[in-house]
Amino acid sequence: MTESAAHRESLPLDSTAQLLTRITTQLGTQLRHVSLNGTRRPMTPPPHPPPHQAPYRAHPAAYRALPPPPPTLVAVAHGSRDPGALRTVTALLERVRELRPGLDVRLGHIELNEPLLTGTLADLEPGRAVLVPLLLGRGYHVKYDLPQAAVTAPHLRIRTAAPLGPHPLLVEALYARLTEAGWTASDSAHRGSGVVLAAAGSRDPESAADTRTTAALLGERLGGVPVLPAYASAASPTVPEALRALAARGRHRTAVASYFTAPGRFAAQSAAAAPWIASAPLGAHPALARLLLLRYDQALAGRSPAPRRQLTAA
């Protein structure tokens, strides 16, 4: 044994002052986990910082057991030159954030408005995202534009949700907008009443099928009132043609139900053709916000994927 080792062995373990200090420190640590009634407080897990932040890099084991943050919800709007469209979609997404606090909700447009979808995806940190189209049926944008945008973001693992329609929540929003415009229970009972469901239109037959399904559901919600689908572009019948078809059946008290998520040229054009009342676009109706989150959850569960077609090389 060396002289220094022998000297250390001959020293007392602690002075009285040192021993008291150690006891006080340990006791204080234990008491921090005890409430006033003597029960032990549950340990609070540390917050879950993004992996790129310094605390995670320094102490990854402390956060390894925590669940990962939910994928970002990217709402995909079409875009419009009408300034009211962006305001409406922004208000809708605020409702979504209120319903699901803590969920990262972003906006991307297919065209005409900033931010564009490709830009929104490029700005996201590497991780997961779900594209939720604010579109009311299957068509070119859902089947082609969204998958092509996803290809531009290889740093993300992307799922694409089904379009919003058809769904009973949309019907509830349509009914509420018609009521706001002046539709009453007596109108539903009036034998001369009818409704034209005015949609954007698409050359895709599946999009038209989705609109017809919504028209049938709205007719049931209105107590059997005939509801004819009509289109502002790319398909027939047009809104004026549908109004004439209802008039030929003796339905002269006809309303136009605006089947658009936000204001725009097609919505204004369809409303202008109404001989009686025209409802406002669906906008930030609470049912629409709930439906948006439902499509997000369905996409994560893999229960309702949006139809996809094979992309061809550009």
Coordinates of C-alpha atoms in Angstrom, one line a residue:
M1 CA 0.0 0.0 0.0
T2 CA 1.3 3.4 -0.9
E3 CA 1.8 6.1 1.6
S4 CA -1.0 8.3 0.0
A5 CA -3.4 5.4 0.1
A6 CA -2.6 4.6 3.7
H7 CA -3.1 8.3 4.6
R8 CA -6.6 8.3 2.9
E9 CA -7.6 5.2 4.8
S10 CA -6.6 6.8 8.1
L11 CA -8.9 9.9 7.4
P12 CA -12.5 9.9 8.8
L13 CA -15.2 9.3 6.3
D14 CA -16.8 12.7 6.8
S15 CA -16.7 15.5 9.2
T16 CA -19.9 16.1 11.2
A17 CA -20.6 19.1 9.1
Q18 CA -20.2 17.3 5.8
L19 CA -22.4 14.4 7.0
L20 CA -25.2 16.8 8.0
T21 CA -25.0 18.5 4.6
R22 CA -25.3 15.3 2.7
I23 CA -28.3 14.1 4.8
T24 CA -30.0 17.5 4.3
T25 CA -29.5 17.4 0.6
Q26 CA -30.8 13.9 0.2
L27 CA -33.8 14.6 2.4
G28 CA -34.7 17.7 0.4
T29 CA -34.6 15.7 -2.8
Q30 CA -37.0 13.1 -1.4
L31 CA -39.4 15.7 0.0
R32 CA -39.8 17.4 -3.4
H33 CA -41.8 14.2 -4.5
V34 CA -44.1 14.2 -1.5
S35 CA -47.3 16.3 -1.3
L36 CA -48.7 17.9 1.8
N37 CA -50.9 15.0 2.7
G38 CA -47.9 12.6 2.7
T39 CA -48.6 10.8 -0.5
R40 CA -45.9 10.6 -3.2
R41 CA -46.4 12.9 -6.2
P42 CA -46.4 11.2 -9.6
M43 CA -43.3 11.8 -11.6
T44 CA -43.9 14.3 -14.4
P45 CA -42.3 13.2 -17.7
P46 CA -40.0 15.6 -19.4
P47 CA -41.4 17.5 -22.4
H48 CA -40.9 16.1 -25.8
P49 CA -38.7 18.4 -27.7
P50 CA -38.1 18.1 -31.5
P51 CA -35.2 15.7 -32.2
H52 CA -33.1 18.5 -33.6
Q53 CA -33.1 20.5 -30.3
A54 CA -30.1 20.4 -28.0
P55 CA -31.8 18.7 -25.0
Y56 CA -32.7 15.7 -27.1
R57 CA -29.3 15.4 -28.6
A58 CA -27.6 15.6 -25.2
H59 CA -29.9 13.2 -23.4
P60 CA -31.8 11.0 -26.0
A61 CA -32.5 8.2 -23.5
A62 CA -34.6 10.6 -21.4
Y63 CA -37.1 11.0 -24.3
R64 CA -36.9 7.6 -25.9
A65 CA -40.0 6.2 -24.2
L66 CA -42.2 9.2 -25.1
P67 CA -44.6 8.8 -28.1
P68 CA -43.6 10.7 -31.3
P69 CA -45.5 13.9 -32.1
P70 CA -48.5 13.4 -34.4
P71 CA -48.0 13.9 -38.1
T72 CA -48.6 17.4 -39.4
L73 CA -52.0 18.0 -40.9
V74 CA -51.6 19.8 -44.2
A75 CA -55.0 21.1 -45.5
V76 CA -54.9 21.5 -49.2
A77 CA -57.2 24.2 -50.7
H78 CA -57.7 24.8 -54.4
G79 CA -57.0 28.5 -54.3
S80 CA -58.9 31.5 -55.6
R81 CA -58.4 35.0 -56.7
D82 CA -61.3 36.0 -54.4
P83 CA -59.7 37.4 -51.3
G84 CA -62.5 36.0 -49.2
A85 CA -61.4 32.4 -50.0
L86 CA -58.1 32.7 -48.1
R87 CA -59.8 34.4 -45.1
T88 CA -62.5 31.6 -45.0
V89 CA -60.0 28.7 -45.2
T90 CA -57.8 30.4 -42.5
A91 CA -60.9 30.7 -40.2
L92 CA -61.7 27.0 -40.9
L93 CA -58.2 25.9 -39.9
E94 CA -58.4 28.0 -36.7
R95 CA -61.5 25.9 -35.8
V96 CA -59.5 22.7 -36.5
R97 CA -56.7 23.9 -34.1
E98 CA -59.3 24.6 -31.4
L99 CA -60.7 21.1 -31.7
R100 CA -57.2 19.5 -31.7
P101 CA -54.8 21.6 -29.6
G102 CA -51.2 20.7 -30.1
L103 CA -51.7 19.4 -33.6
D104 CA -49.5 21.1 -36.2
V105 CA -51.9 22.4 -38.9
R106 CA -50.6 23.9 -42.1
L107 CA -52.2 25.2 -45.3
G108 CA -51.1 24.7 -48.9
H109 CA -52.8 25.7 -52.1
I110 CA -52.9 23.9 -55.4
E111 CA -52.8 27.2 -57.4
L112 CA -53.6 30.9 -57.3
N113 CA -52.8 31.5 -53.6
E114 CA -49.7 31.5 -51.3
P115 CA -48.6 29.4 -49.7
L116 CA -48.5 26.8 -52.5
L117 CA -48.6 23.2 -51.4
T118 CA -45.1 22.4 -52.6
G119 CA -43.8 25.3 -50.6
T120 CA -45.6 24.2 -47.4
L121 CA -44.2 20.7 -47.7
A122 CA -40.7 22.1 -48.4
D123 CA -40.8 24.1 -45.2
L124 CA -41.7 21.2 -42.9
E125 CA -39.0 19.5 -40.9
P126 CA -38.3 15.8 -41.8
G127 CA -41.1 13.6 -40.4
R128 CA -44.7 12.6 -41.1
A129 CA -47.5 14.6 -42.8
V130 CA -51.1 13.9 -43.8
L131 CA -52.5 15.8 -46.8
V132 CA -56.2 16.5 -46.3
P133 CA -57.8 17.9 -49.4
L134 CA -60.4 20.6 -48.8
L135 CA -62.1 19.3 -51.9
L136 CA -65.6 17.8 -52.1
G137 CA -65.1 14.8 -54.4
R138 CA -62.7 12.6 -56.3
G139 CA -61.2 14.3 -59.3
Y140 CA -58.0 15.4 -61.0
H141 CA -56.6 17.4 -58.1
V142 CA -57.0 14.5 -55.6
K143 CA -55.8 11.8 -57.9
Y144 CA -52.9 13.6 -59.6
D145 CA -52.0 17.0 -58.1
L146 CA -51.6 15.8 -54.5
P147 CA -49.5 12.7 -55.3
Q148 CA -47.2 14.9 -57.6
A149 CA -46.8 17.4 -54.8
A150 CA -45.9 14.6 -52.4
V151 CA -43.1 13.4 -54.7
T152 CA -41.4 16.8 -54.3
A153 CA -41.0 16.2 -50.6
P154 CA -38.8 13.1 -50.1
H155 CA -37.9 14.2 -46.6
L156 CA -41.5 13.5 -45.5
R157 CA -43.5 10.3 -45.0
I158 CA -46.8 11.4 -46.5
R159 CA -50.3 10.0 -46.4
T160 CA -53.1 11.4 -48.4
A161 CA -56.7 11.5 -47.0
A162 CA -59.8 11.1 -48.9
P163 CA -61.7 14.2 -50.1
L164 CA -64.2 15.7 -47.7
G165 CA -67.3 14.5 -49.7
P166 CA -69.6 12.7 -49.7
H167 CA -70.3 12.6 -46.0
P168 CA -73.3 13.3 -43.7
L169 CA -71.3 16.1 -41.9
L170 CA -71.2 18.0 -45.2
V171 CA -75.0 17.6 -45.5
E172 CA -75.4 19.1 -42.0
A173 CA -73.3 22.1 -43.1
L174 CA -75.3 22.4 -46.3
Y175 CA -78.6 22.3 -44.4
A176 CA -77.4 24.9 -41.9
R177 CA -76.3 27.3 -44.7
L178 CA -79.6 26.9 -46.4
T179 CA -81.4 27.7 -43.2
E180 CA -79.3 30.8 -42.7
A181 CA -80.3 31.9 -46.2
G182 CA -84.0 31.6 -45.4
W183 CA -85.0 28.0 -45.9
T184 CA -87.7 26.9 -43.4
A185 CA -89.5 23.7 -42.4
S186 CA -92.5 25.0 -44.4
D187 CA -90.3 25.1 -47.5
S188 CA -89.4 21.5 -47.0
A189 CA -93.1 20.6 -46.9
H190 CA -94.1 22.9 -49.8
R191 CA -94.8 20.8 -52.9
G192 CA -93.4 23.5 -55.1
S193 CA -90.0 23.6 -53.4
G194 CA -86.7 22.3 -54.9
V195 CA -83.0 22.7 -54.5
V196 CA -80.1 22.8 -56.9
L197 CA -76.8 21.6 -55.5
A198 CA -74.2 23.8 -57.2
A199 CA -70.7 22.3 -57.4
A200 CA -67.5 23.2 -59.3
G201 CA -67.6 20.3 -61.7
S202 CA -65.1 17.8 -63.1
R203 CA -64.7 15.6 -66.1
D204 CA -63.9 12.7 -63.8
P205 CA -67.1 10.5 -63.5
E206 CA -66.2 9.6 -59.9
S207 CA -66.4 13.3 -59.0
A208 CA -69.9 13.5 -60.5
A209 CA -70.9 10.4 -58.7
D210 CA -69.8 11.9 -55.4
T211 CA -71.9 15.0 -56.0
R212 CA -74.9 13.0 -56.9
T213 CA -74.6 11.1 -53.6
T214 CA -74.4 14.4 -51.7
A215 CA -77.5 15.6 -53.5
A216 CA -79.4 12.5 -52.5
L217 CA -78.4 12.8 -48.9
L218 CA -79.4 16.5 -48.8
G219 CA -82.8 15.6 -50.3
E220 CA -83.3 13.1 -47.5
R221 CA -82.3 15.7 -44.9
L222 CA -84.8 18.1 -46.4
G223 CA -87.6 15.6 -46.0
G224 CA -87.8 14.4 -49.6
V225 CA -87.4 17.7 -51.4
P226 CA -85.9 17.1 -54.9
V227 CA -82.3 18.1 -55.1
L228 CA -80.6 18.2 -58.5
P229 CA -76.8 18.4 -58.8
A230 CA -75.5 21.0 -61.2
Y231 CA -72.0 22.3 -62.1
A232 CA -70.3 25.6 -62.7
S233 CA -67.9 24.1 -65.3
A234 CA -66.6 20.9 -67.0
A235 CA -69.9 19.0 -66.5
S236 CA -73.6 19.2 -67.1
P237 CA -76.2 20.1 -66.2
T238 CA -75.4 23.7 -65.5
V239 CA -77.1 25.5 -62.7
P240 CA -79.6 27.3 -65.0
E241 CA -80.3 24.0 -66.8
A242 CA -81.1 22.3 -63.4
L243 CA -83.3 25.2 -62.4
R244 CA -85.3 24.8 -65.6
A245 CA -85.6 21.0 -65.1
L246 CA -87.1 21.6 -61.6
A247 CA -89.5 24.2 -63.0
A248 CA -90.7 21.7 -65.6
R249 CA -91.6 19.5 -62.7
G250 CA -93.6 22.2 -61.1
R251 CA -90.9 23.2 -58.6
H252 CA -90.8 27.0 -58.9
R253 CA -89.7 27.8 -55.3
T254 CA -86.2 26.7 -55.8
A255 CA -83.0 27.4 -53.8
V256 CA -79.4 27.1 -54.8
A257 CA -77.2 25.3 -52.3
S258 CA -73.6 26.4 -52.6
Y259 CA -71.4 23.2 -52.6
F260 CA -68.1 25.0 -52.3
T261 CA -65.7 25.2 -49.4
A262 CA -65.0 28.9 -49.8
P263 CA -66.0 32.0 -51.8
G264 CA -64.8 32.3 -55.4
R265 CA -65.9 32.9 -59.0
F266 CA -67.9 29.6 -59.4
A267 CA -69.7 30.1 -56.1
A268 CA -70.7 33.7 -57.0
Q269 CA -71.7 32.7 -60.5
S270 CA -73.9 29.9 -59.2
A271 CA -75.6 32.1 -56.5
A272 CA -76.3 34.8 -59.1
A273 CA -78.5 32.3 -61.0
A274 CA -80.8 31.6 -58.1
P275 CA -84.4 32.7 -58.7
W276 CA -85.1 32.7 -54.9
I277 CA -82.4 32.1 -52.2
A278 CA -78.8 31.0 -52.4
S279 CA -76.8 29.7 -49.5
A280 CA -73.3 30.8 -48.6
P281 CA -70.3 28.4 -49.2
L282 CA -69.6 25.9 -46.5
G283 CA -66.7 27.9 -45.1
A284 CA -65.7 27.6 -41.5
H285 CA -68.8 25.7 -40.4
P286 CA -68.1 23.5 -37.3
A287 CA -69.2 20.4 -39.1
L288 CA -66.6 21.0 -41.8
A289 CA -63.8 21.3 -39.2
R290 CA -64.9 18.0 -37.5
L291 CA -64.9 16.3 -40.9
L292 CA -61.4 17.6 -41.7
L293 CA -60.1 15.9 -38.6
L294 CA -62.1 12.8 -39.3
R295 CA -60.4 12.4 -42.7
Y296 CA -57.0 13.0 -41.0
D297 CA -57.7 10.3 -38.5
Q298 CA -59.0 7.9 -41.1
A299 CA -55.8 8.4 -43.2
L300 CA -53.6 7.6 -40.2
A301 CA -55.6 4.5 -39.5
G302 CA -55.4 3.4 -43.2
R303 CA -59.2 3.0 -43.3
S304 CA -60.0 5.5 -46.0
P305 CA -57.2 6.2 -48.5
A306 CA -57.7 8.6 -51.3
P307 CA -57.9 6.9 -54.7
R308 CA -54.6 7.0 -56.5
R309 CA -53.4 6.3 -60.0
Q310 CA -50.0 5.5 -61.3
L311 CA -48.0 8.6 -62.0
T312 CA -46.3 8.9 -65.3
A313 CA -42.9 10.4 -65.8
A314 CA -42.9 14.0 -66.6

